[in-house]
Tab-separated table of C-alpha atoms and ligand atoms in Angstrom:
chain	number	residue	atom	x	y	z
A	1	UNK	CA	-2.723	92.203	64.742
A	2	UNK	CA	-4.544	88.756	64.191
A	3	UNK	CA	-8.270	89.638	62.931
A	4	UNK	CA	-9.786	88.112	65.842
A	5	UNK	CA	-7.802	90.912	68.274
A	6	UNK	CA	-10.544	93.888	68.492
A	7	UNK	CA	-9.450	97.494	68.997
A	8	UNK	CA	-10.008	98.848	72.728
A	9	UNK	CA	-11.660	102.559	72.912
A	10	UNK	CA	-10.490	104.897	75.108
A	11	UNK	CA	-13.698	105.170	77.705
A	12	UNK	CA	-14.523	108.461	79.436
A	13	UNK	CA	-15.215	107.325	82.766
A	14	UNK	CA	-18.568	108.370	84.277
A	15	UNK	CA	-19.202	111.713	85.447
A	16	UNK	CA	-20.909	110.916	88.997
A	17	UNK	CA	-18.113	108.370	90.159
A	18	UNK	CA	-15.624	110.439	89.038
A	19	UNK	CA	-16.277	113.738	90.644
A	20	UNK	CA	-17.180	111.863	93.814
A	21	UNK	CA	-14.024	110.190	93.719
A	22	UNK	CA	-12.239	113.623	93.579
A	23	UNK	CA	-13.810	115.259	95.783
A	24	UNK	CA	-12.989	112.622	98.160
A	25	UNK	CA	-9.519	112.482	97.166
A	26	UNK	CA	-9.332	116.687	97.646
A	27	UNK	CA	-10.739	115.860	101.111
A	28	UNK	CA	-8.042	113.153	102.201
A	29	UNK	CA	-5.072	115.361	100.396
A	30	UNK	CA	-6.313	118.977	101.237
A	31	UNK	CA	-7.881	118.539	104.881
A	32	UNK	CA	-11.375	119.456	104.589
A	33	UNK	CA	-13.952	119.025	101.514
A	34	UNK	CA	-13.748	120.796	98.133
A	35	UNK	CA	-16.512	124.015	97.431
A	36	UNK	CA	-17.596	122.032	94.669
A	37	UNK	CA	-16.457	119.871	91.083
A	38	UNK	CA	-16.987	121.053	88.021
A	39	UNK	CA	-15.771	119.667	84.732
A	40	UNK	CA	-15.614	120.245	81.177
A	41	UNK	CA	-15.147	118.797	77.836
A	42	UNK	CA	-12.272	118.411	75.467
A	43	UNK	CA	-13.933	118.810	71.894
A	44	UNK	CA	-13.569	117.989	68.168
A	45	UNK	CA	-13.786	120.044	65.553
A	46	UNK	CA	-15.890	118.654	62.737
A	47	UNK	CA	-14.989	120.914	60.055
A	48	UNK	CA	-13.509	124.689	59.885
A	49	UNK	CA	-10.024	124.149	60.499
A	50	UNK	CA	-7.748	126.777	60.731
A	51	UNK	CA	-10.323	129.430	60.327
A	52	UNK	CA	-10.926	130.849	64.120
A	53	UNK	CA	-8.272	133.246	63.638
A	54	UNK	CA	-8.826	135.003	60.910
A	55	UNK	CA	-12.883	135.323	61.233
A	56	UNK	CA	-13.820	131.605	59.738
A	57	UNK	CA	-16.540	129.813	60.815
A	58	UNK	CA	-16.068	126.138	62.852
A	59	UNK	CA	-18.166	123.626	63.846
A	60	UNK	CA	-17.163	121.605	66.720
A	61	UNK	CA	-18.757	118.933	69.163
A	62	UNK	CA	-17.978	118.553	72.991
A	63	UNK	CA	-16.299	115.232	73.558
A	64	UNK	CA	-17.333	112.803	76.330
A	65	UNK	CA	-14.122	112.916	77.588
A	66	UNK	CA	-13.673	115.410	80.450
A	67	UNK	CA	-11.369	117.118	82.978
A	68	UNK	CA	-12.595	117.441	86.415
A	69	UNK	CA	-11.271	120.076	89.107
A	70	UNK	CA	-12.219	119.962	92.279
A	71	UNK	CA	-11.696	123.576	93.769
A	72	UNK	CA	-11.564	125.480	97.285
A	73	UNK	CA	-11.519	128.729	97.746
A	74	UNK	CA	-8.781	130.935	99.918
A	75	UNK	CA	-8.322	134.237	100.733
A	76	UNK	CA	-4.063	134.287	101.140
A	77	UNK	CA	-3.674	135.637	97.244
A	78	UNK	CA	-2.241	131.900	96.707
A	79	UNK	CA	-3.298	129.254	93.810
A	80	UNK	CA	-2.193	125.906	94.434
A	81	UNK	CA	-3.334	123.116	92.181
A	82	UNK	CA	-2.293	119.454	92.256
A	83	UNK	CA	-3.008	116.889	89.606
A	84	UNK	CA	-4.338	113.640	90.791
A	85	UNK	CA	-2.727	111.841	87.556
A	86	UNK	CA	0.741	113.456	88.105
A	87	UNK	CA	2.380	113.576	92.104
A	88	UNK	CA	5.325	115.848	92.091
A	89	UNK	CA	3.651	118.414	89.608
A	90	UNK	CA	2.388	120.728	91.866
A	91	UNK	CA	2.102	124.172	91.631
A	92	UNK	CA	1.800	127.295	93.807
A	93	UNK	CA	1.941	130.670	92.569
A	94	UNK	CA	0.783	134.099	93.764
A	95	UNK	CA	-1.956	135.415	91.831
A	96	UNK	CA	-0.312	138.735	92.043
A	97	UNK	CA	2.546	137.554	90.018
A	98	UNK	CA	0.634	136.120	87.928
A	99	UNK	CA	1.281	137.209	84.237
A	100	UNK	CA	2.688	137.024	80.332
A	101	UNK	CA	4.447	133.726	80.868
A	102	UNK	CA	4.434	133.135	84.500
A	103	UNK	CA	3.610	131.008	85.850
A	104	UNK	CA	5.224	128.556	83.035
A	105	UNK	CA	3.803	124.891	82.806
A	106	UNK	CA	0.376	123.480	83.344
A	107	UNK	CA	-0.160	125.806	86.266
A	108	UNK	CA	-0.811	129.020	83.101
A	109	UNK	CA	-3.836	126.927	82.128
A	110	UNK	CA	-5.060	127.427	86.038
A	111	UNK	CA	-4.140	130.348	87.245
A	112	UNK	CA	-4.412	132.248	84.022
A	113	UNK	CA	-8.055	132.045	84.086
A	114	UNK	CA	-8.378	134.072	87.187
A	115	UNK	CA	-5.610	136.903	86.105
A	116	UNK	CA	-7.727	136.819	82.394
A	117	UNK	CA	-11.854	136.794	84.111
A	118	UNK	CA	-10.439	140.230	86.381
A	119	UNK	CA	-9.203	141.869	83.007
A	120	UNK	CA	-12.434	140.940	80.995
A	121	UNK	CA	-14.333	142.127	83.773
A	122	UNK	CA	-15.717	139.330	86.255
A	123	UNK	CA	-15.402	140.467	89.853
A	124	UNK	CA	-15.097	138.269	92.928
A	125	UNK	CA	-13.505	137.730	95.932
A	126	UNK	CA	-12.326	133.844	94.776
A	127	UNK	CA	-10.601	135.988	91.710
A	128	UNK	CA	-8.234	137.840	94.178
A	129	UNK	CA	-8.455	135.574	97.032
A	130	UNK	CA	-6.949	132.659	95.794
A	131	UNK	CA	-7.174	128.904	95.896
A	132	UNK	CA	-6.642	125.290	96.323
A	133	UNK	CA	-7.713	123.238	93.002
A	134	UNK	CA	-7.233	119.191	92.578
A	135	UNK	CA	-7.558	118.208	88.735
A	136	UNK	CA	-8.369	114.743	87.602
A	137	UNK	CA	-7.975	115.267	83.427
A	138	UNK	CA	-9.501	112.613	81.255
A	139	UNK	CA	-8.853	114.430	78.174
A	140	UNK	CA	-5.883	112.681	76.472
A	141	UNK	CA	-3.223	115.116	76.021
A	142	UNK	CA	-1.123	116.355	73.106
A	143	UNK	CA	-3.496	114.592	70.872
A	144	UNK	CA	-5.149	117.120	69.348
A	145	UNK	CA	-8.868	117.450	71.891
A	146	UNK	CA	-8.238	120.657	73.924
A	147	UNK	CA	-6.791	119.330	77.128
A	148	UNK	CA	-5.924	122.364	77.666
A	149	UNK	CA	-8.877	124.572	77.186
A	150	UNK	CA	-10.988	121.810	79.028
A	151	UNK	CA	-8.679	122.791	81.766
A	152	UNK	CA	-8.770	126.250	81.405
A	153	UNK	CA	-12.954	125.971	81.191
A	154	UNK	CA	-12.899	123.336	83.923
A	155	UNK	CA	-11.370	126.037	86.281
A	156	UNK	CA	-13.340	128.919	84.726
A	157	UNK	CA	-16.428	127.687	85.469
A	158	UNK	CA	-15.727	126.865	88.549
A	159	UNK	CA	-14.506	130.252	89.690
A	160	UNK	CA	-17.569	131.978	87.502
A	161	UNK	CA	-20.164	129.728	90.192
A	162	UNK	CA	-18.010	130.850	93.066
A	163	UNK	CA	-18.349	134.293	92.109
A	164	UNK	CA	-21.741	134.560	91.263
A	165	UNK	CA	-21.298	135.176	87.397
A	166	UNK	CA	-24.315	133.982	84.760
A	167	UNK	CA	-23.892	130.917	83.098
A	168	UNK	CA	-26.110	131.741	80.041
A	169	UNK	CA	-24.496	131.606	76.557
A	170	UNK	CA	-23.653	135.208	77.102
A	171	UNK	CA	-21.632	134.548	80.195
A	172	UNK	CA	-20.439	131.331	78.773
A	173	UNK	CA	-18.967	133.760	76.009
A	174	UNK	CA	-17.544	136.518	77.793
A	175	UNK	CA	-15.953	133.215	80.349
A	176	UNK	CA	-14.211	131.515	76.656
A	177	UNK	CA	-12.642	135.221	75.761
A	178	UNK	CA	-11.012	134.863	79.406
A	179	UNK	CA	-9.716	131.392	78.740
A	180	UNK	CA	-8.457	132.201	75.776
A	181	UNK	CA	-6.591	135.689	76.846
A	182	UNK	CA	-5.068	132.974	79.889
A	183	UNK	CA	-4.139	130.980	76.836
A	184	UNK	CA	-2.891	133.603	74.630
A	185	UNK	CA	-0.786	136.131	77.581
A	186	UNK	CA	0.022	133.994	80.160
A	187	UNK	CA	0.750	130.398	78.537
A	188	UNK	CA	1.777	132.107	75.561
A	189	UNK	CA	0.126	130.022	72.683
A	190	UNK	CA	-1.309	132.180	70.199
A	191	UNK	CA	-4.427	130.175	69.234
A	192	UNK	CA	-7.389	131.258	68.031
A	193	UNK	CA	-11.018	130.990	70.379
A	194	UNK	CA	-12.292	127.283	68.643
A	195	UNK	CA	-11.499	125.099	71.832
A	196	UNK	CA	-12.804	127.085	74.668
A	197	UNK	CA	-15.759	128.278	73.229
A	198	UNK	CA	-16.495	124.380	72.378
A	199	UNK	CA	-16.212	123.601	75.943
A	200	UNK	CA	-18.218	125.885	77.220
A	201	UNK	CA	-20.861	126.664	74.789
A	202	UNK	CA	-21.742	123.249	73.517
A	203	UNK	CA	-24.593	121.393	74.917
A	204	UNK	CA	-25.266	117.539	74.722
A	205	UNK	CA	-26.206	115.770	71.152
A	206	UNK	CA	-25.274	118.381	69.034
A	207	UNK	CA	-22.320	120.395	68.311
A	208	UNK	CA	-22.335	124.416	67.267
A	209	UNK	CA	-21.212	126.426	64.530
A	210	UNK	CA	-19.263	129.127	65.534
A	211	UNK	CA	-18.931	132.401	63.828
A	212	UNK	CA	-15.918	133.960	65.054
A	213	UNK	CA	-16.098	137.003	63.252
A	214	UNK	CA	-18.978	138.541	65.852
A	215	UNK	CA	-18.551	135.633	68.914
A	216	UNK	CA	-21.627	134.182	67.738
A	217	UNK	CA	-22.780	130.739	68.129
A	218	UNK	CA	-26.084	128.627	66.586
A	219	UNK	CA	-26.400	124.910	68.751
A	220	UNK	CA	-26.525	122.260	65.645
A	221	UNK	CA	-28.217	119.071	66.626
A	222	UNK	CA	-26.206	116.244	65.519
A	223	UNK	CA	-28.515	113.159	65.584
A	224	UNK	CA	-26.234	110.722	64.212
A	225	UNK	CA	-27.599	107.890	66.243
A	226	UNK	CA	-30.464	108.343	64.604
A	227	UNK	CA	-29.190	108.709	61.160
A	228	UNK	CA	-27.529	105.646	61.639
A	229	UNK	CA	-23.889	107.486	62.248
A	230	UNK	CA	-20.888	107.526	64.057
A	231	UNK	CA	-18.141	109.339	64.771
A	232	UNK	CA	-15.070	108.169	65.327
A	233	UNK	CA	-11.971	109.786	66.896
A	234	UNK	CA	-8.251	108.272	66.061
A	235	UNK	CA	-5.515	109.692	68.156
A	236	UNK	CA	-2.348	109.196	66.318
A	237	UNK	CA	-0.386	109.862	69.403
A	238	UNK	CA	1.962	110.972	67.156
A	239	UNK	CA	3.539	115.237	68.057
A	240	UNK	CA	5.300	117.386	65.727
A	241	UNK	CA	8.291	119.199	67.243
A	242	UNK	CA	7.910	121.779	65.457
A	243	UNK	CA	4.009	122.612	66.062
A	244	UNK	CA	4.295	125.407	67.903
A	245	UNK	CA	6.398	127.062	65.410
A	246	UNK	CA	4.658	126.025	62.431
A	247	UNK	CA	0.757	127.205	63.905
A	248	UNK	CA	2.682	130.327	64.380
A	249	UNK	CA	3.773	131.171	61.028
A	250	UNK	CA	0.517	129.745	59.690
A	251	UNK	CA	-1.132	132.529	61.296
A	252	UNK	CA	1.146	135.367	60.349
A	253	UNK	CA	0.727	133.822	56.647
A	254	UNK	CA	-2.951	134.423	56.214
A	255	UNK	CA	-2.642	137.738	58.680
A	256	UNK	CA	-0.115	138.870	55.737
A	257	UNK	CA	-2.629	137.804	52.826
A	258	UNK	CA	-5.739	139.570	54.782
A	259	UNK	CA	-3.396	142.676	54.679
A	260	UNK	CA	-2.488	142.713	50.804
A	261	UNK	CA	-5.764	141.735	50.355
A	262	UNK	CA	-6.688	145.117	52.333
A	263	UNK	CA	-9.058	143.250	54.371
A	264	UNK	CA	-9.535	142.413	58.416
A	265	UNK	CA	-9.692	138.832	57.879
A	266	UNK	CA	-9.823	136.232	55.166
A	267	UNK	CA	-13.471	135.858	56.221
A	268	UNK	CA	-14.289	138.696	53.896
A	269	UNK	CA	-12.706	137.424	50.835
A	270	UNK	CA	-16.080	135.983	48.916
A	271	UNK	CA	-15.806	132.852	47.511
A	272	UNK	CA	-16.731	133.654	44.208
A	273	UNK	CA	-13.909	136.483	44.067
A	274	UNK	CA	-11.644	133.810	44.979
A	275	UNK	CA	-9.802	134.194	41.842
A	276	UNK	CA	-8.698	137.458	41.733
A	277	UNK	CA	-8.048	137.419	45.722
A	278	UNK	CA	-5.299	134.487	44.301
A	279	UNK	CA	-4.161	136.313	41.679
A	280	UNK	CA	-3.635	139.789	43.784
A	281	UNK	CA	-1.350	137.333	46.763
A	282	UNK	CA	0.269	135.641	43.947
A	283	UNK	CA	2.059	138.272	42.782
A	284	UNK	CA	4.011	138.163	45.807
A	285	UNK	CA	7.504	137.083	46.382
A	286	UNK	CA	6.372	133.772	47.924
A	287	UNK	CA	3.013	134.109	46.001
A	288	UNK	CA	2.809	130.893	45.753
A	289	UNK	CA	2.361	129.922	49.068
A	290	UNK	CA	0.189	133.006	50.142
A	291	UNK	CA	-2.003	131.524	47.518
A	292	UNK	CA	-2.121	128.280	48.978
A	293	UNK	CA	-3.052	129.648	52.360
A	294	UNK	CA	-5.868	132.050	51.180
A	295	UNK	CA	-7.555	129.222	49.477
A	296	UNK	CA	-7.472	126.793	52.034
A	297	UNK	CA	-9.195	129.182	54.352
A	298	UNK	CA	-12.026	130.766	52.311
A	299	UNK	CA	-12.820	127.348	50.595
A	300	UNK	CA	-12.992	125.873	54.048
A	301	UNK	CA	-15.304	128.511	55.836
A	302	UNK	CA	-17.561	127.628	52.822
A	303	UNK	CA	-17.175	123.991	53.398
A	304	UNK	CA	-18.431	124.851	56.946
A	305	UNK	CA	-21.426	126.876	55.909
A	306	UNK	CA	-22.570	123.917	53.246
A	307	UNK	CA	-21.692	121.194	55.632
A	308	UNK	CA	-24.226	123.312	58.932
A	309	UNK	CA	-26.708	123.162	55.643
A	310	UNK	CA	-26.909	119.725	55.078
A	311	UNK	CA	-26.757	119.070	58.957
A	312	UNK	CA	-29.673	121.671	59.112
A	313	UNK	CA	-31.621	119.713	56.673
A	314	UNK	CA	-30.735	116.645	58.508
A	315	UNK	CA	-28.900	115.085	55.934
A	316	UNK	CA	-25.766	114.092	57.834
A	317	UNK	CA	-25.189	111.298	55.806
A	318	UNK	CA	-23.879	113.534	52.889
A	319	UNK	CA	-21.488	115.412	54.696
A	320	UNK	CA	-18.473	112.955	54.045
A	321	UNK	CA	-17.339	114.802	51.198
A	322	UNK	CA	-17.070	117.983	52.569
A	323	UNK	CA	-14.899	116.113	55.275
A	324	UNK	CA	-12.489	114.658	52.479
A	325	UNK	CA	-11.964	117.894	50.529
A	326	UNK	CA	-11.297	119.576	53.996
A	327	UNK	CA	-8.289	117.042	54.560
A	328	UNK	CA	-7.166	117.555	51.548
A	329	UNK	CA	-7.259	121.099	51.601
A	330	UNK	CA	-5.220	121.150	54.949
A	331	UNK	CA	-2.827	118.777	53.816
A	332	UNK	CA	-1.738	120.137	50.686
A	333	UNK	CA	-2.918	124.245	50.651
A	334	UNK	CA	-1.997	124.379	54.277
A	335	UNK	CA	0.175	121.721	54.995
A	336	UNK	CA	-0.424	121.139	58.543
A	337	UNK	CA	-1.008	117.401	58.067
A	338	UNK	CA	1.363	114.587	58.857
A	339	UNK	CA	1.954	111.073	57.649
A	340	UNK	CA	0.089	109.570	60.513
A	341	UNK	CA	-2.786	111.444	60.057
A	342	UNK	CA	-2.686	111.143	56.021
A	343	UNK	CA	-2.936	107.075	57.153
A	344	UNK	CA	-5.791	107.457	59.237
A	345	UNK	CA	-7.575	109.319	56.828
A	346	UNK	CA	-7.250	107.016	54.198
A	347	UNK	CA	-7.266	103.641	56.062
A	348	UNK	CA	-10.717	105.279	57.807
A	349	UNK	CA	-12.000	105.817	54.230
A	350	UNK	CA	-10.925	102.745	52.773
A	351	UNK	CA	-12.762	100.460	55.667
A	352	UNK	CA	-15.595	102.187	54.998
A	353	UNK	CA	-16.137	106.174	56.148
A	354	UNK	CA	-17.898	108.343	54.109
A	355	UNK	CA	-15.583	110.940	54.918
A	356	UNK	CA	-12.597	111.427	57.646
A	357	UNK	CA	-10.528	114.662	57.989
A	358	UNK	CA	-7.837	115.625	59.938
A	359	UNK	CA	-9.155	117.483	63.381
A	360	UNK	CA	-7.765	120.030	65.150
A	361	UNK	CA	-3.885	121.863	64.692
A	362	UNK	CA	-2.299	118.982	63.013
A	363	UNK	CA	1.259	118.126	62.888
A	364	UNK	CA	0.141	115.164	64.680
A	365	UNK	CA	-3.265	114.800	66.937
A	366	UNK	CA	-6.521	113.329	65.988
A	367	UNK	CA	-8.681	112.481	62.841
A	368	UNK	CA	-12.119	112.430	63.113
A	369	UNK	CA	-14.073	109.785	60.355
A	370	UNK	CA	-18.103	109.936	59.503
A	371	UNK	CA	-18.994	105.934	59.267
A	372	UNK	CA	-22.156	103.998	59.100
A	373	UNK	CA	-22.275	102.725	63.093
A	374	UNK	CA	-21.866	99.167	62.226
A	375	UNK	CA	-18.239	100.536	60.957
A	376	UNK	CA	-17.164	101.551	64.269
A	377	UNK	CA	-15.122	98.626	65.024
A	378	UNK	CA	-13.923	97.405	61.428
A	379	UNK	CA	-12.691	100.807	60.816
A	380	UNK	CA	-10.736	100.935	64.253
A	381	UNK	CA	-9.361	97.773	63.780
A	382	UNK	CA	-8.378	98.573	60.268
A	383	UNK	CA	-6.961	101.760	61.715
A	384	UNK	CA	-4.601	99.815	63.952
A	385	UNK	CA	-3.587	96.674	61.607
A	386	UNK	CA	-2.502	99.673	59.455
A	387	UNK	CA	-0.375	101.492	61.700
A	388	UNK	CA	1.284	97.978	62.696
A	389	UNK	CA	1.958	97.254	59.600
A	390	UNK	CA	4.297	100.749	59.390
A	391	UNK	CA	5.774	100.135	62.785
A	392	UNK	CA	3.919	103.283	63.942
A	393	UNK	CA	2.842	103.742	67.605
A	394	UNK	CA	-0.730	102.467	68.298
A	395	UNK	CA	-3.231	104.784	68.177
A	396	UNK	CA	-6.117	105.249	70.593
A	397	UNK	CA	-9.994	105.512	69.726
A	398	UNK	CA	-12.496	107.515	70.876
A	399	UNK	CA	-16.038	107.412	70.111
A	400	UNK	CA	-17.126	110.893	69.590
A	401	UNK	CA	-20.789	111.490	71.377
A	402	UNK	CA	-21.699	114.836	71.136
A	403	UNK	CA	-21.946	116.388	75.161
A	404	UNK	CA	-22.346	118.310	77.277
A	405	UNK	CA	-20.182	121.749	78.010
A	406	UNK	CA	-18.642	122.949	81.013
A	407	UNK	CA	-21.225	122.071	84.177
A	408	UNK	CA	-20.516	121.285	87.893
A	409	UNK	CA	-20.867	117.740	88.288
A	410	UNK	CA	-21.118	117.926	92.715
B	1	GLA	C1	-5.856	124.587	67.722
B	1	GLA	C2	-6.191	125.982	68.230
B	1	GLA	C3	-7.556	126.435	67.719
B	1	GLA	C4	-7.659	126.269	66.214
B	1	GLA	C5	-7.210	124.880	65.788
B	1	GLA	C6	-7.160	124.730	64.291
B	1	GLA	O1	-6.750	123.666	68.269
B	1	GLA	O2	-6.211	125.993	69.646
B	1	GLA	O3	-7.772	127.767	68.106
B	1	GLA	O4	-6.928	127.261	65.552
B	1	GLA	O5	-5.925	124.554	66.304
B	1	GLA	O6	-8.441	124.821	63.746
């Protein structure tokens, strides 16, 4: 790349045009006009990776980055959702058959969320009744940013308007534990609650810190504008084929340790006990790497709580280390990192961020770097000339503004 070449950013288009544009598009392809279009966010986690599922703390942001569904209700028992990126992807299932695994595809992250909101308790005719969704995702996929659950939320809120549910942080909550059943039962992906409580429960400028021992949430205003900050997103657009797998066994690892350890979750193992928690795991047959685990996720969840300190205090300028000692933690205690994102990391770093961390599952994804804002670009471009250098893919950049969750937008 020749130094004059700058970096694009990948834009989230605005929120007005676009759900006008849908709902127009839902009219042309679906005979008659939508009941509505509601979006929501993907999200990035901050710090407090790897945590939600055994009772860790997080701290994630809502992205500006959305995905919009425009949505009609029937009363046939049918779902049918088409994507406005993707002709020839449509799907149409019975919400009676709707269940572990079926249907398979995108269509889980749809009409899961109606199947999961009956069993957690939401009633409504639109929940048994059916209908016809159009989705226009601006969430890049595979990358690491909840596509998914900003699917899954997009739709959930939707159907929670339609059927006269609260929207309060308490309905917001009970509406996440449905997206994430969908998630877990009927698409099958065992993840923990991080992403959909993000895009719901976050509200614009700040992100929240997310106990997920007791559900609880405290909103964290992120002024980094002010503070002179940025935040910068790089999509590796690089997938491990074996992430699935690998999340999998992560999970069963520290559900293992918590057991030895004769604990519920890791979230009870106090820091300063840490040492004998290692010690007790170590002895193991794999010890080693039960040990390994265990650390990662009780020095993380007190990364978390230190890092929601200093943010508190509103010294977001000092958080960079805490960011560093988190990748570094992932990469070699839990080794969910990957080359690409190793490169990011450091390249981010070495143009200039005070700290830069992988984000989300790993194996591939997103990083997310802390940088003075006059960084933005010199650390993006130094980002790509780095990655073109190793013959690696490009990767895309997103500017990471702190917004708004799930909302109807018409
Ligand atoms: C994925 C999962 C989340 C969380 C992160 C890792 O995004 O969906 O529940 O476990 O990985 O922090």
């Amino acid at each position: 790349m020749s130094a004059t070449t700058t970096t694009p950013f990948f834009e989230a288009p605005g929120r007005g045009a676009t759900a006008q544009a849908l709902a127009e598009l839902f009219t042309t392809t679906h005979g008659g006009q939508p009941a509505g279009v509601w979006s929501a966010p993907g999200r990035v986690n901050l710090i407090g990776e790897h945590v939600d599922y055994t009772g860790g703390l997080c701290l994630p942001l809502a992205l500006p980055h959305r995905t919009f569904v425009a949505l009609r209700p029937r009363t046939d028992g049918l779902v049918r959702v088409r994507s406005a990126q993707e002709s020839g992807s449509d799907v149409e299932v019975r919400l009676a058959d709707v269940g572990p695994g079926e249907p398979a595809g995108w269509g889980a992250y749809v009409a899961g969320v109606p199947w999961a909101m009956l069993r957690q308790g939401f009633t409504g005719e639109v929940l048994t009744g059916g209908f016809d969704a159009l989705v226009d995702g601006h969430v890049p996929l595979g990358s690491g940013l909840s596509s998914s659950a900003a699917l899954e939320c997009a739709v959930a809120v939707a159907l929670a308007e339609l059927a006269g549910a609260p929207l309060d942080d308490a309905g917001r909550a009970a509406l996440a534990a449905a997206c994430m059943a969908a998630e877990n039962v009927v698409a099958g992906a065992a993840t923990g609650g991080m992403d959909q409580a993000a895009s719901l429960r976050c509200r614009a400028g700040g992100g929240i810190l997310l106990d997920t021992r007791d559900d609880t949430v405290r909103q964290v205003a992120l002024d980094l504008a002010g503070a002179g900050l940025a935040l910068l997103v790089v999509d590796t657009r690089a997938e491990h084929s074996h992430a699935g797998g690998e999340y999998g066994k992560r999970r069963a690892d520290v559900e293992r340790a918590a057991r030895l350890l004769g604990v519920p979750t890791l979230r009870e193992v106090d820091p300063a006990q840490l040492e004998t928690a290692l010690e007790r795991v170590g002895a193991q047959e794999d010890g080693q790497v039960l040990r390994r685990r265990v650390r990662h996720a009780v020095t993380e969840i007190d990364r978390v709580r230190r890092t929601a300190e200093l943010l508190q205090d509103g010294r977001a300028g000092e958080i960079g280390p805490l960011l560093d000692a988190s990748h570094e933690s992932l990469r070699h205690d839990y080794e969910v990192s990957s080359p690409e994102l190793d490169l990011a990391v450091e390249t981010a770093r070495a143009h200039g961020a005070l700290g830069a961390r992988m984000t989300g599952g790993g194996f591939g994804g997103s990083a997310v770097a802390l940088l003075p804002a006059g960084r933005v670009q010199a650390v993006a471009d130094g980002v790509a000339a780095a990655f073109a250098d190793r013959r690696l893919r490009a990767p895309q950049f997103l500017a990471a503004l702190p917004s708004e969750g799930a909302a109807r937008d018409r």
